[in-house]
Each structure stands twice: as C-alpha cells, then as structure tokens.
C-alpha cells in the first residue's frame, strides 16, 4: 500500500533517522527493568529504548507513523516523501513545501536525521527492497543479479532455496505461478531429477 501510493510521483526523498530506537525515551517505570551490571560493578539503566527488545521496531514504527500522521498523504511511514505537481506549482516547489512540513514536524518531536544516509529530490529511491519512481515499482537489480548468478540446483533442497529467493519477483512477474509450475513439480517426493 505504501509503495502503491508512492509510485507515479515525480520527486522522492528518503530521510533516515539517526539511531532510531535511541530517539524514543523509556517510560520511567520501565527504566529499572533495563538495568545491566558491568564487570566493574557499576549499574547501567537505559533511558532510551535499547537495540534488541522484540517490540522495539514496532514501537519505533508506531512513533514515526504517529508523528507523520498529519502528513501521510505525501510522507507515509519510514519517512519517505513523494511529490507531484499540483495547484499550479511545479513538482519541485511542492516537494520543497512537503520537506519543510516534514522537517517542522520532526523538529517539534526532536527527531534527528542522519544526513549522510538521506536522499533528497531524487527521481527514484530504494524502498523496502525495491525501487519506486514515476514509472512505478521495480525489482532491485542487485537481487535480480544474485538470482541469475545462482548455481544450478541439483536437489529438491537447493531448488527450494532458489524458489524462496525467486519468490521475491512474484509481484513483478506476469503469470509467475505458471512460469514456476514445472520447477514446483520437482519438489514432489516422486519427482525424478536428471
């Protein structure tokens, strides 16, 4: 859904939040639960969410989604900003306006970006393992090359691994199920391998 709403826009930006989990403060009542004793006998407590808890990514995503909720038409979760020309303004003018709104909201919530990892005003950006542009969504070329360079499979186990990797392309390939049907039949117990 995020990708569908982004495809067809003309200009894209991706904003990477610096040490995302470390920008979320712990609840005061949970701080003692994070205590760690060091070899020197000191006791450390996390004031921000540490890396590692199972729910930390979900909490981070929820926080970013909540902060960006008023801007979700052009800045869905993960802080990807996409724009097209509207209201007599050029796509660049609209995009700059969108970026200013995102920066204002992130500043209000004291969220900091890693400028080295940010991408601004690009015609295409990588999003969730694929590339999004005005032409739509396409597969990541690196993933396609790793599929093409995969060694020939000689057993059902190897074929299962390869099909798992190739399954990444199912949303980009017309009649994917029909194309892999003969390979899938080799996964059956009574299938003969040459």
Short mmCIF file of N, CA and C in Angstrom, two decimals:
data_model
loop_
_atom_site.label_atom_id
_atom_site.label_comp_id
_atom_site.label_asym_id
_atom_site.label_seq_id
_atom_site.Cartn_x
_atom_site.Cartn_y
_atom_site.Cartn_z
N UNK A 1 0.82 -1.18 0.00
CA UNK A 1 0.00 0.00 0.00
C UNK A 1 0.87 1.25 0.00
N UNK A 2 1.94 1.26 0.79
CA UNK A 2 2.85 2.40 0.81
C UNK A 2 3.46 2.59 -0.57
N UNK A 3 3.89 1.49 -1.18
CA UNK A 3 4.52 1.57 -2.50
C UNK A 3 3.54 2.06 -3.55
N UNK A 4 2.30 1.58 -3.51
CA UNK A 4 1.31 2.00 -4.49
C UNK A 4 1.02 3.49 -4.39
N UNK A 5 0.97 4.01 -3.17
CA UNK A 5 0.69 5.44 -3.01
C UNK A 5 1.86 6.29 -3.47
N UNK A 6 3.07 5.73 -3.41
CA UNK A 6 4.26 6.49 -3.79
C UNK A 6 4.53 6.45 -5.29
N UNK A 7 4.21 5.35 -5.95
CA UNK A 7 4.54 5.24 -7.37
C UNK A 7 3.74 6.26 -8.16
N UNK A 8 4.35 6.79 -9.18
CA UNK A 8 3.70 7.80 -10.01
C UNK A 8 4.06 9.21 -9.62
N UNK A 9 4.64 9.40 -8.44
CA UNK A 9 5.12 10.73 -8.07
C UNK A 9 6.37 11.03 -8.89
N UNK A 10 6.78 12.27 -8.91
CA UNK A 10 7.90 12.68 -9.76
C UNK A 10 9.20 12.83 -8.98
N UNK A 11 9.11 13.30 -7.74
CA UNK A 11 10.30 13.55 -6.93
C UNK A 11 10.16 12.81 -5.61
N UNK A 12 11.28 12.22 -5.15
CA UNK A 12 11.27 11.42 -3.92
C UNK A 12 12.42 11.84 -3.02
N UNK A 13 12.19 11.73 -1.72
CA UNK A 13 13.24 11.91 -0.73
C UNK A 13 13.07 10.82 0.32
N UNK A 14 14.19 10.39 0.89
CA UNK A 14 14.19 9.40 1.97
C UNK A 14 14.99 9.98 3.12
N UNK A 15 14.39 10.04 4.29
CA UNK A 15 15.05 10.63 5.45
C UNK A 15 15.32 9.51 6.45
N UNK A 16 16.59 9.32 6.78
CA UNK A 16 17.00 8.28 7.71
C UNK A 16 17.18 8.88 9.10
N UNK A 17 16.42 8.40 10.06
CA UNK A 17 16.56 8.90 11.42
C UNK A 17 17.78 8.28 12.08
N UNK A 18 18.62 9.11 12.67
CA UNK A 18 19.84 8.67 13.33
C UNK A 18 19.49 7.80 14.53
N UNK A 19 20.06 6.60 14.59
CA UNK A 19 19.86 5.71 15.74
C UNK A 19 18.41 5.73 16.22
N UNK A 20 17.52 5.32 15.34
CA UNK A 20 16.09 5.42 15.56
C UNK A 20 15.60 5.04 16.94
N UNK A 21 15.98 3.86 17.44
CA UNK A 21 15.49 3.42 18.74
C UNK A 21 15.94 4.36 19.85
N UNK A 22 17.14 4.89 19.70
CA UNK A 22 17.70 5.74 20.75
C UNK A 22 17.01 7.10 20.81
N UNK A 23 16.07 7.37 19.93
CA UNK A 23 15.32 8.62 19.98
C UNK A 23 13.98 8.46 20.70
N UNK A 24 13.72 7.26 21.20
CA UNK A 24 12.47 7.00 21.92
C UNK A 24 12.80 6.84 23.40
N UNK A 25 12.26 7.71 24.22
CA UNK A 25 12.51 7.65 25.65
C UNK A 25 11.75 6.49 26.28
N UNK A 26 12.38 5.86 27.26
CA UNK A 26 11.73 4.79 28.01
C UNK A 26 10.70 5.39 28.97
N UNK A 27 9.66 4.61 29.25
CA UNK A 27 8.74 5.01 30.32
C UNK A 27 9.52 4.93 31.63
N UNK A 28 9.28 5.88 32.50
CA UNK A 28 10.02 5.93 33.76
C UNK A 28 9.90 4.61 34.54
N UNK A 29 8.72 4.01 34.51
CA UNK A 29 8.51 2.76 35.26
C UNK A 29 9.28 1.58 34.65
N UNK A 30 9.67 1.68 33.36
CA UNK A 30 10.38 0.58 32.70
C UNK A 30 11.90 0.71 32.80
N UNK A 31 12.41 1.86 33.19
CA UNK A 31 13.86 2.08 33.23
C UNK A 31 14.56 1.06 34.13
N UNK A 32 14.07 0.77 35.34
CA UNK A 32 14.76 -0.23 36.18
C UNK A 32 14.81 -1.62 35.55
N UNK A 33 13.87 -1.92 34.66
CA UNK A 33 13.85 -3.24 34.02
C UNK A 33 14.99 -3.41 33.02
N UNK A 34 15.64 -2.32 32.64
CA UNK A 34 16.73 -2.39 31.66
C UNK A 34 18.10 -2.38 32.31
N UNK A 35 18.16 -2.48 33.62
CA UNK A 35 19.42 -2.39 34.35
C UNK A 35 20.38 -3.50 33.93
N UNK A 36 21.64 -3.10 33.75
CA UNK A 36 22.71 -4.03 33.39
C UNK A 36 23.87 -3.80 34.35
N UNK A 37 24.39 -4.87 34.90
CA UNK A 37 25.54 -4.78 35.79
C UNK A 37 26.81 -5.01 34.98
N UNK A 38 27.77 -4.11 35.10
CA UNK A 38 29.02 -4.23 34.36
C UNK A 38 30.03 -5.02 35.18
N UNK A 39 31.11 -5.52 34.55
CA UNK A 39 32.14 -6.26 35.30
C UNK A 39 32.77 -5.45 36.43
N UNK A 40 32.78 -4.13 36.29
CA UNK A 40 33.37 -3.28 37.33
C UNK A 40 32.40 -3.04 38.49
N UNK A 41 31.18 -3.58 38.39
CA UNK A 41 30.22 -3.45 39.47
C UNK A 41 29.27 -2.28 39.32
N UNK A 42 29.41 -1.52 38.25
CA UNK A 42 28.51 -0.39 38.03
C UNK A 42 27.18 -0.89 37.49
N UNK A 43 26.14 -0.14 37.75
CA UNK A 43 24.80 -0.48 37.28
C UNK A 43 24.37 0.56 36.26
N UNK A 44 24.05 0.10 35.04
CA UNK A 44 23.61 1.00 33.97
C UNK A 44 22.14 0.75 33.69
N UNK A 45 21.40 1.83 33.49
CA UNK A 45 19.99 1.73 33.12
C UNK A 45 19.78 2.52 31.84
N UNK A 46 19.00 1.94 30.94
CA UNK A 46 18.71 2.61 29.67
C UNK A 46 17.63 3.67 29.88
N UNK A 47 17.87 4.86 29.37
CA UNK A 47 16.88 5.93 29.41
C UNK A 47 16.10 6.00 28.10
N UNK A 48 16.67 5.35 27.07
CA UNK A 48 16.02 5.25 25.77
C UNK A 48 15.88 3.77 25.44
N UNK A 49 15.08 3.46 24.43
CA UNK A 49 14.88 2.06 24.08
C UNK A 49 16.17 1.49 23.50
N UNK A 50 16.70 0.42 24.07
CA UNK A 50 17.92 -0.18 23.54
C UNK A 50 17.64 -1.04 22.31
N UNK A 51 18.70 -1.39 21.59
CA UNK A 51 18.57 -2.35 20.49
C UNK A 51 18.31 -3.71 21.11
N UNK A 52 17.44 -4.49 20.51
CA UNK A 52 17.26 -5.85 20.98
C UNK A 52 15.88 -6.26 21.42
N UNK A 53 15.13 -5.45 22.16
CA UNK A 53 13.79 -5.91 22.55
C UNK A 53 12.93 -6.21 21.32
N UNK A 54 12.14 -7.28 21.42
CA UNK A 54 11.33 -7.72 20.27
C UNK A 54 10.38 -6.65 19.77
N UNK A 55 9.84 -5.86 20.66
CA UNK A 55 8.85 -4.88 20.24
C UNK A 55 9.45 -3.52 19.88
N UNK A 56 10.77 -3.36 19.95
CA UNK A 56 11.40 -2.07 19.65
C UNK A 56 11.13 -1.60 18.21
N UNK A 57 11.26 -2.46 17.18
CA UNK A 57 10.96 -1.98 15.82
C UNK A 57 9.50 -1.54 15.67
N UNK A 58 8.58 -2.28 16.28
CA UNK A 58 7.17 -1.90 16.19
C UNK A 58 6.91 -0.59 16.91
N UNK A 59 7.57 -0.39 18.05
CA UNK A 59 7.40 0.87 18.78
C UNK A 59 7.95 2.04 17.98
N UNK A 60 9.10 1.82 17.34
CA UNK A 60 9.70 2.88 16.53
C UNK A 60 8.78 3.21 15.35
N UNK A 61 8.29 2.19 14.66
CA UNK A 61 7.39 2.41 13.53
C UNK A 61 6.11 3.12 13.97
N UNK A 62 5.58 2.72 15.10
CA UNK A 62 4.36 3.36 15.62
C UNK A 62 4.61 4.83 15.93
N UNK A 63 5.76 5.12 16.53
CA UNK A 63 6.08 6.50 16.88
C UNK A 63 6.21 7.36 15.62
N UNK A 64 6.95 6.85 14.61
CA UNK A 64 7.12 7.61 13.36
C UNK A 64 5.78 7.78 12.66
N UNK A 65 4.97 6.73 12.62
CA UNK A 65 3.65 6.83 11.99
C UNK A 65 2.78 7.85 12.70
N UNK A 66 2.84 7.86 14.02
CA UNK A 66 2.04 8.82 14.79
C UNK A 66 2.50 10.25 14.52
N UNK A 67 3.81 10.47 14.51
CA UNK A 67 4.35 11.81 14.27
C UNK A 67 3.99 12.30 12.87
N UNK A 68 4.03 11.39 11.89
CA UNK A 68 3.78 11.79 10.50
C UNK A 68 2.31 11.68 10.08
N UNK A 69 1.43 11.28 10.97
CA UNK A 69 0.03 11.07 10.60
C UNK A 69 -0.57 12.27 9.86
N UNK A 70 -0.35 13.52 10.28
CA UNK A 70 -0.94 14.64 9.53
C UNK A 70 -0.38 14.79 8.12
N UNK A 71 0.77 14.18 7.84
CA UNK A 71 1.43 14.33 6.55
C UNK A 71 1.38 13.06 5.71
N UNK A 72 0.56 12.09 6.10
CA UNK A 72 0.61 10.78 5.46
C UNK A 72 0.28 10.77 3.97
N UNK A 73 -0.36 11.83 3.45
CA UNK A 73 -0.65 11.87 2.01
C UNK A 73 0.62 11.91 1.17
N UNK A 74 1.66 12.54 1.69
CA UNK A 74 2.91 12.63 0.94
C UNK A 74 4.12 12.13 1.72
N UNK A 75 3.95 11.76 2.99
CA UNK A 75 5.05 11.23 3.80
C UNK A 75 4.55 10.06 4.63
N UNK A 76 4.37 8.90 3.99
CA UNK A 76 3.94 7.74 4.77
C UNK A 76 5.05 7.31 5.74
N UNK A 77 4.80 6.30 6.49
CA UNK A 77 5.76 5.80 7.47
C UNK A 77 7.14 5.60 6.84
N UNK A 78 8.14 5.48 7.66
CA UNK A 78 9.55 5.30 7.27
C UNK A 78 10.16 6.59 6.73
N UNK A 79 9.44 7.68 6.74
CA UNK A 79 9.86 8.99 6.26
C UNK A 79 10.37 8.95 4.83
N UNK A 80 9.50 8.53 3.94
CA UNK A 80 9.70 8.68 2.51
C UNK A 80 8.75 9.79 2.08
N UNK A 81 9.29 10.78 1.39
CA UNK A 81 8.47 11.91 0.94
C UNK A 81 8.36 11.82 -0.57
N UNK A 82 7.15 11.91 -1.09
CA UNK A 82 6.95 11.85 -2.54
C UNK A 82 6.02 12.96 -2.97
N UNK A 83 6.30 13.55 -4.13
CA UNK A 83 5.52 14.71 -4.58
C UNK A 83 5.32 14.69 -6.08
N UNK A 84 4.23 15.33 -6.50
CA UNK A 84 3.96 15.60 -7.92
C UNK A 84 3.42 17.02 -8.01
N UNK A 85 3.46 17.57 -9.21
CA UNK A 85 2.97 18.94 -9.41
C UNK A 85 1.49 19.02 -9.05
N UNK A 86 1.11 20.13 -8.42
CA UNK A 86 -0.30 20.32 -8.06
C UNK A 86 -0.57 21.80 -7.81
N UNK A 87 -1.78 22.21 -8.04
CA UNK A 87 -2.20 23.58 -7.75
C UNK A 87 -1.41 24.65 -8.46
N UNK A 88 -0.95 24.38 -9.67
CA UNK A 88 -0.19 25.37 -10.42
C UNK A 88 1.27 25.46 -10.02
N UNK A 89 1.70 24.67 -9.03
CA UNK A 89 3.10 24.66 -8.60
C UNK A 89 3.84 23.52 -9.28
N UNK A 90 5.14 23.71 -9.48
CA UNK A 90 5.95 22.64 -10.07
C UNK A 90 6.15 21.54 -9.03
N UNK A 91 6.55 20.37 -9.49
CA UNK A 91 6.80 19.24 -8.59
C UNK A 91 7.90 19.59 -7.58
N UNK A 92 8.90 20.34 -8.03
CA UNK A 92 10.00 20.72 -7.12
C UNK A 92 9.47 21.63 -6.01
N UNK A 93 8.65 22.62 -6.38
CA UNK A 93 8.09 23.53 -5.37
C UNK A 93 7.22 22.78 -4.36
N UNK A 94 6.41 21.87 -4.85
CA UNK A 94 5.55 21.08 -3.97
C UNK A 94 6.42 20.21 -3.06
N UNK A 95 7.47 19.61 -3.61
CA UNK A 95 8.34 18.73 -2.83
C UNK A 95 9.07 19.51 -1.73
N UNK A 96 9.56 20.69 -2.07
CA UNK A 96 10.24 21.52 -1.06
C UNK A 96 9.25 21.89 0.05
N UNK A 97 8.01 22.21 -0.31
CA UNK A 97 6.99 22.51 0.70
C UNK A 97 6.74 21.28 1.59
N UNK A 98 6.65 20.10 0.97
CA UNK A 98 6.45 18.86 1.74
C UNK A 98 7.63 18.61 2.68
N UNK A 99 8.85 18.78 2.18
CA UNK A 99 10.03 18.57 3.02
C UNK A 99 10.04 19.53 4.21
N UNK A 100 9.68 20.78 3.97
CA UNK A 100 9.63 21.75 5.07
C UNK A 100 8.63 21.31 6.14
N UNK A 101 7.49 20.79 5.72
CA UNK A 101 6.49 20.32 6.68
C UNK A 101 7.02 19.13 7.48
N UNK A 102 7.70 18.21 6.80
CA UNK A 102 8.27 17.04 7.48
C UNK A 102 9.34 17.50 8.47
N UNK A 103 10.22 18.40 8.05
CA UNK A 103 11.28 18.89 8.94
C UNK A 103 10.70 19.63 10.15
N UNK A 104 9.63 20.36 9.95
CA UNK A 104 9.00 21.07 11.06
C UNK A 104 8.45 20.07 12.08
N UNK A 105 7.79 19.03 11.59
CA UNK A 105 7.22 18.02 12.50
C UNK A 105 8.34 17.26 13.21
N UNK A 106 9.38 16.87 12.49
CA UNK A 106 10.48 16.13 13.15
C UNK A 106 11.19 17.03 14.16
N UNK A 107 11.33 18.31 13.86
CA UNK A 107 11.95 19.24 14.81
C UNK A 107 11.09 19.36 16.07
N UNK A 108 9.78 19.48 15.90
CA UNK A 108 8.87 19.59 17.05
C UNK A 108 8.97 18.37 17.96
N UNK A 109 9.20 17.20 17.37
CA UNK A 109 9.26 15.96 18.15
C UNK A 109 10.70 15.55 18.47
N UNK A 110 11.65 16.44 18.19
CA UNK A 110 13.07 16.22 18.49
C UNK A 110 13.59 14.91 17.89
N UNK A 111 13.27 14.70 16.62
CA UNK A 111 13.79 13.56 15.88
C UNK A 111 14.91 14.07 14.97
N UNK A 112 16.02 13.34 14.95
CA UNK A 112 17.20 13.81 14.22
C UNK A 112 17.52 12.86 13.08
N UNK A 113 17.91 13.44 11.95
CA UNK A 113 18.21 12.66 10.75
C UNK A 113 19.71 12.51 10.57
N UNK A 114 20.10 11.42 9.93
CA UNK A 114 21.49 11.18 9.55
C UNK A 114 21.65 11.65 8.10
N UNK A 115 22.18 12.84 7.90
CA UNK A 115 22.25 13.44 6.57
C UNK A 115 23.05 12.60 5.58
N UNK A 116 24.03 11.84 6.06
CA UNK A 116 24.84 11.02 5.16
C UNK A 116 24.01 9.92 4.50
N UNK A 117 22.94 9.49 5.17
CA UNK A 117 22.11 8.41 4.64
C UNK A 117 20.83 8.92 3.98
N UNK A 118 20.57 10.21 4.04
CA UNK A 118 19.35 10.77 3.45
C UNK A 118 19.52 10.96 1.95
N UNK A 119 18.42 10.86 1.23
CA UNK A 119 18.39 11.11 -0.21
C UNK A 119 17.34 12.18 -0.43
N UNK A 120 17.71 13.25 -1.16
CA UNK A 120 16.78 14.34 -1.39
C UNK A 120 16.55 14.59 -2.87
N UNK A 121 15.30 14.81 -3.22
CA UNK A 121 14.87 15.22 -4.57
C UNK A 121 15.39 14.29 -5.66
N UNK A 122 15.25 13.01 -5.47
CA UNK A 122 15.71 12.02 -6.45
C UNK A 122 14.53 11.56 -7.31
N UNK A 123 14.81 11.15 -8.56
CA UNK A 123 13.74 10.64 -9.41
C UNK A 123 13.30 9.23 -9.03
N UNK A 124 14.13 8.54 -8.22
CA UNK A 124 13.85 7.15 -7.83
C UNK A 124 14.56 6.89 -6.52
N UNK A 125 13.92 6.13 -5.61
CA UNK A 125 14.57 5.77 -4.35
C UNK A 125 14.30 4.30 -4.02
N UNK A 126 15.25 3.68 -3.29
CA UNK A 126 15.00 2.31 -2.83
C UNK A 126 14.06 2.32 -1.62
N UNK A 127 13.04 1.47 -1.68
CA UNK A 127 12.05 1.37 -0.61
C UNK A 127 11.71 -0.09 -0.38
N UNK A 128 11.98 -0.59 0.81
CA UNK A 128 11.57 -1.94 1.20
C UNK A 128 11.97 -3.01 0.18
N UNK A 129 13.20 -2.96 -0.29
CA UNK A 129 13.71 -4.00 -1.19
C UNK A 129 13.36 -3.84 -2.65
N UNK A 130 12.86 -2.68 -3.05
CA UNK A 130 12.57 -2.43 -4.46
C UNK A 130 12.80 -0.94 -4.73
N UNK A 131 12.60 -0.53 -5.97
CA UNK A 131 12.79 0.88 -6.34
C UNK A 131 11.47 1.47 -6.78
N UNK A 132 11.19 2.69 -6.32
CA UNK A 132 9.95 3.39 -6.66
C UNK A 132 10.30 4.64 -7.45
N UNK A 133 9.57 4.85 -8.55
CA UNK A 133 9.78 6.04 -9.38
C UNK A 133 8.45 6.44 -10.00
N UNK A 134 8.49 7.45 -10.87
CA UNK A 134 7.25 7.87 -11.54
C UNK A 134 6.71 6.78 -12.45
N UNK A 135 7.57 5.83 -12.85
CA UNK A 135 7.15 4.73 -13.71
C UNK A 135 6.55 3.56 -12.94
N UNK A 136 6.57 3.64 -11.61
CA UNK A 136 6.02 2.57 -10.78
C UNK A 136 7.07 1.92 -9.90
N UNK A 137 6.81 0.68 -9.53
CA UNK A 137 7.69 -0.08 -8.64
C UNK A 137 8.42 -1.12 -9.46
N UNK A 138 9.75 -1.25 -9.24
CA UNK A 138 10.52 -2.27 -9.95
C UNK A 138 11.42 -3.00 -8.96
N UNK A 139 11.83 -4.18 -9.37
CA UNK A 139 12.68 -5.02 -8.53
C UNK A 139 14.08 -4.42 -8.41
N UNK A 140 14.74 -4.72 -7.31
CA UNK A 140 16.11 -4.28 -7.07
C UNK A 140 17.05 -5.05 -8.01
N UNK A 141 17.82 -4.36 -8.86
CA UNK A 141 18.71 -5.04 -9.81
C UNK A 141 19.73 -5.95 -9.13
N UNK A 142 20.19 -5.61 -7.94
CA UNK A 142 21.16 -6.47 -7.23
C UNK A 142 20.53 -7.82 -6.89
N UNK A 143 19.28 -7.81 -6.50
CA UNK A 143 18.60 -9.07 -6.17
C UNK A 143 18.39 -9.90 -7.42
N UNK A 144 18.09 -9.25 -8.52
CA UNK A 144 17.92 -9.98 -9.79
C UNK A 144 19.24 -10.60 -10.21
N UNK A 145 20.35 -9.87 -10.07
CA UNK A 145 21.64 -10.43 -10.47
C UNK A 145 22.04 -11.60 -9.58
N UNK A 146 21.68 -11.55 -8.28
CA UNK A 146 22.01 -12.70 -7.42
C UNK A 146 21.18 -13.92 -7.80
N UNK A 147 19.96 -13.70 -8.26
CA UNK A 147 19.12 -14.81 -8.73
C UNK A 147 19.72 -15.41 -10.00
N UNK A 148 20.15 -14.54 -10.91
CA UNK A 148 20.72 -15.00 -12.19
C UNK A 148 22.04 -15.73 -12.00
N UNK A 149 22.82 -15.33 -11.01
CA UNK A 149 24.14 -15.95 -10.81
C UNK A 149 24.09 -17.15 -9.87
N UNK A 150 22.91 -17.54 -9.42
CA UNK A 150 22.76 -18.69 -8.52
C UNK A 150 23.22 -19.95 -9.24
N UNK A 151 23.99 -20.81 -8.60
CA UNK A 151 24.43 -22.05 -9.27
C UNK A 151 23.24 -22.98 -9.57
N UNK A 152 23.41 -23.82 -10.57
CA UNK A 152 22.36 -24.76 -10.95
C UNK A 152 22.03 -25.68 -9.78
N UNK A 153 20.75 -25.84 -9.52
CA UNK A 153 20.33 -26.69 -8.40
C UNK A 153 20.38 -28.15 -8.81
N UNK A 154 20.72 -29.00 -7.85
CA UNK A 154 20.84 -30.44 -8.13
C UNK A 154 20.00 -31.29 -7.19
N UNK A 155 19.25 -30.64 -6.31
CA UNK A 155 18.43 -31.40 -5.36
C UNK A 155 17.18 -30.59 -5.00
N UNK A 156 16.17 -31.26 -4.48
CA UNK A 156 14.96 -30.54 -4.06
C UNK A 156 15.25 -29.47 -2.99
N UNK A 157 16.20 -29.74 -2.11
CA UNK A 157 16.54 -28.76 -1.07
C UNK A 157 17.11 -27.49 -1.68
N UNK A 158 18.04 -27.65 -2.63
CA UNK A 158 18.62 -26.48 -3.30
C UNK A 158 17.56 -25.74 -4.12
N UNK A 159 16.68 -26.50 -4.77
CA UNK A 159 15.61 -25.88 -5.56
C UNK A 159 14.67 -25.08 -4.66
N UNK A 160 14.37 -25.62 -3.48
CA UNK A 160 13.50 -24.93 -2.53
C UNK A 160 14.14 -23.60 -2.11
N UNK A 161 15.45 -23.59 -1.88
CA UNK A 161 16.15 -22.34 -1.53
C UNK A 161 16.05 -21.33 -2.66
N UNK A 162 16.30 -21.81 -3.88
CA UNK A 162 16.28 -20.92 -5.04
C UNK A 162 14.87 -20.36 -5.27
N UNK A 163 13.85 -21.21 -5.16
CA UNK A 163 12.47 -20.75 -5.34
C UNK A 163 12.08 -19.74 -4.26
N UNK A 164 12.61 -19.92 -3.06
CA UNK A 164 12.36 -18.95 -1.99
C UNK A 164 12.94 -17.59 -2.34
N UNK A 165 14.12 -17.59 -2.94
CA UNK A 165 14.75 -16.34 -3.37
C UNK A 165 13.99 -15.73 -4.54
N UNK A 166 13.62 -16.55 -5.51
CA UNK A 166 12.93 -16.08 -6.71
C UNK A 166 11.53 -15.57 -6.37
N UNK A 167 10.94 -16.08 -5.31
CA UNK A 167 9.60 -15.66 -4.92
C UNK A 167 9.51 -14.14 -4.71
N UNK A 168 10.66 -13.51 -4.45
CA UNK A 168 10.72 -12.06 -4.31
C UNK A 168 10.18 -11.38 -5.57
N UNK A 169 10.35 -12.02 -6.73
CA UNK A 169 9.95 -11.41 -8.00
C UNK A 169 8.48 -11.63 -8.36
N UNK A 170 7.74 -12.39 -7.58
CA UNK A 170 6.38 -12.75 -7.99
C UNK A 170 5.50 -11.53 -8.25
N UNK A 171 5.69 -10.46 -7.50
CA UNK A 171 4.83 -9.29 -7.71
C UNK A 171 5.22 -8.47 -8.93
N UNK A 172 6.38 -8.75 -9.52
CA UNK A 172 6.84 -8.02 -10.70
C UNK A 172 6.73 -8.85 -11.98
N UNK A 173 6.30 -10.10 -11.87
CA UNK A 173 6.31 -11.02 -13.00
C UNK A 173 4.89 -11.46 -13.34
N UNK A 174 4.51 -11.26 -14.59
CA UNK A 174 3.19 -11.69 -15.05
C UNK A 174 3.17 -13.22 -15.11
N UNK A 175 2.11 -13.83 -14.64
CA UNK A 175 1.91 -15.28 -14.63
C UNK A 175 3.08 -16.00 -13.95
N UNK A 176 3.51 -15.48 -12.82
CA UNK A 176 4.63 -16.07 -12.07
C UNK A 176 4.36 -17.53 -11.73
N UNK A 177 3.16 -17.82 -11.25
CA UNK A 177 2.82 -19.20 -10.86
C UNK A 177 2.94 -20.15 -12.05
N UNK A 178 2.52 -19.71 -13.22
CA UNK A 178 2.62 -20.55 -14.42
C UNK A 178 4.07 -20.78 -14.83
N UNK A 179 4.90 -19.76 -14.64
CA UNK A 179 6.31 -19.88 -15.02
C UNK A 179 7.08 -20.85 -14.13
N UNK A 180 6.73 -20.92 -12.85
CA UNK A 180 7.48 -21.80 -11.96
C UNK A 180 6.80 -23.14 -11.72
N UNK A 181 5.69 -23.40 -12.41
CA UNK A 181 4.93 -24.62 -12.17
C UNK A 181 5.78 -25.87 -12.39
N UNK A 182 6.55 -25.91 -13.48
CA UNK A 182 7.36 -27.11 -13.75
C UNK A 182 8.44 -27.29 -12.69
N UNK A 183 9.01 -26.20 -12.21
CA UNK A 183 10.01 -26.31 -11.15
C UNK A 183 9.36 -26.75 -9.84
N UNK A 184 8.19 -26.25 -9.56
CA UNK A 184 7.49 -26.63 -8.33
C UNK A 184 7.14 -28.12 -8.34
N UNK A 185 6.87 -28.67 -9.52
CA UNK A 185 6.54 -30.10 -9.60
C UNK A 185 7.76 -30.96 -9.24
N UNK A 186 8.96 -30.42 -9.37
CA UNK A 186 10.17 -31.16 -8.98
C UNK A 186 10.32 -31.26 -7.47
N UNK A 187 9.50 -30.54 -6.73
CA UNK A 187 9.57 -30.58 -5.28
C UNK A 187 8.81 -31.79 -4.71
N UNK A 188 8.01 -32.45 -5.53
CA UNK A 188 7.24 -33.60 -5.07
C UNK A 188 8.17 -34.77 -4.78
N UNK A 189 7.73 -35.65 -3.89
CA UNK A 189 8.57 -36.79 -3.48
C UNK A 189 8.87 -37.74 -4.62
N UNK A 190 7.92 -37.94 -5.52
CA UNK A 190 8.13 -38.91 -6.60
C UNK A 190 8.76 -38.29 -7.85
N UNK A 191 9.19 -37.04 -7.79
CA UNK A 191 9.79 -36.37 -8.96
C UNK A 191 11.18 -36.95 -9.24
N UNK A 192 11.49 -37.09 -10.52
CA UNK A 192 12.82 -37.60 -10.91
C UNK A 192 13.70 -36.45 -11.35
N UNK A 193 14.92 -36.47 -10.86
CA UNK A 193 15.93 -35.46 -11.22
C UNK A 193 16.90 -36.08 -12.21
N UNK A 194 17.29 -35.32 -13.19
CA UNK A 194 18.25 -35.82 -14.17
C UNK A 194 19.66 -35.55 -13.73
#
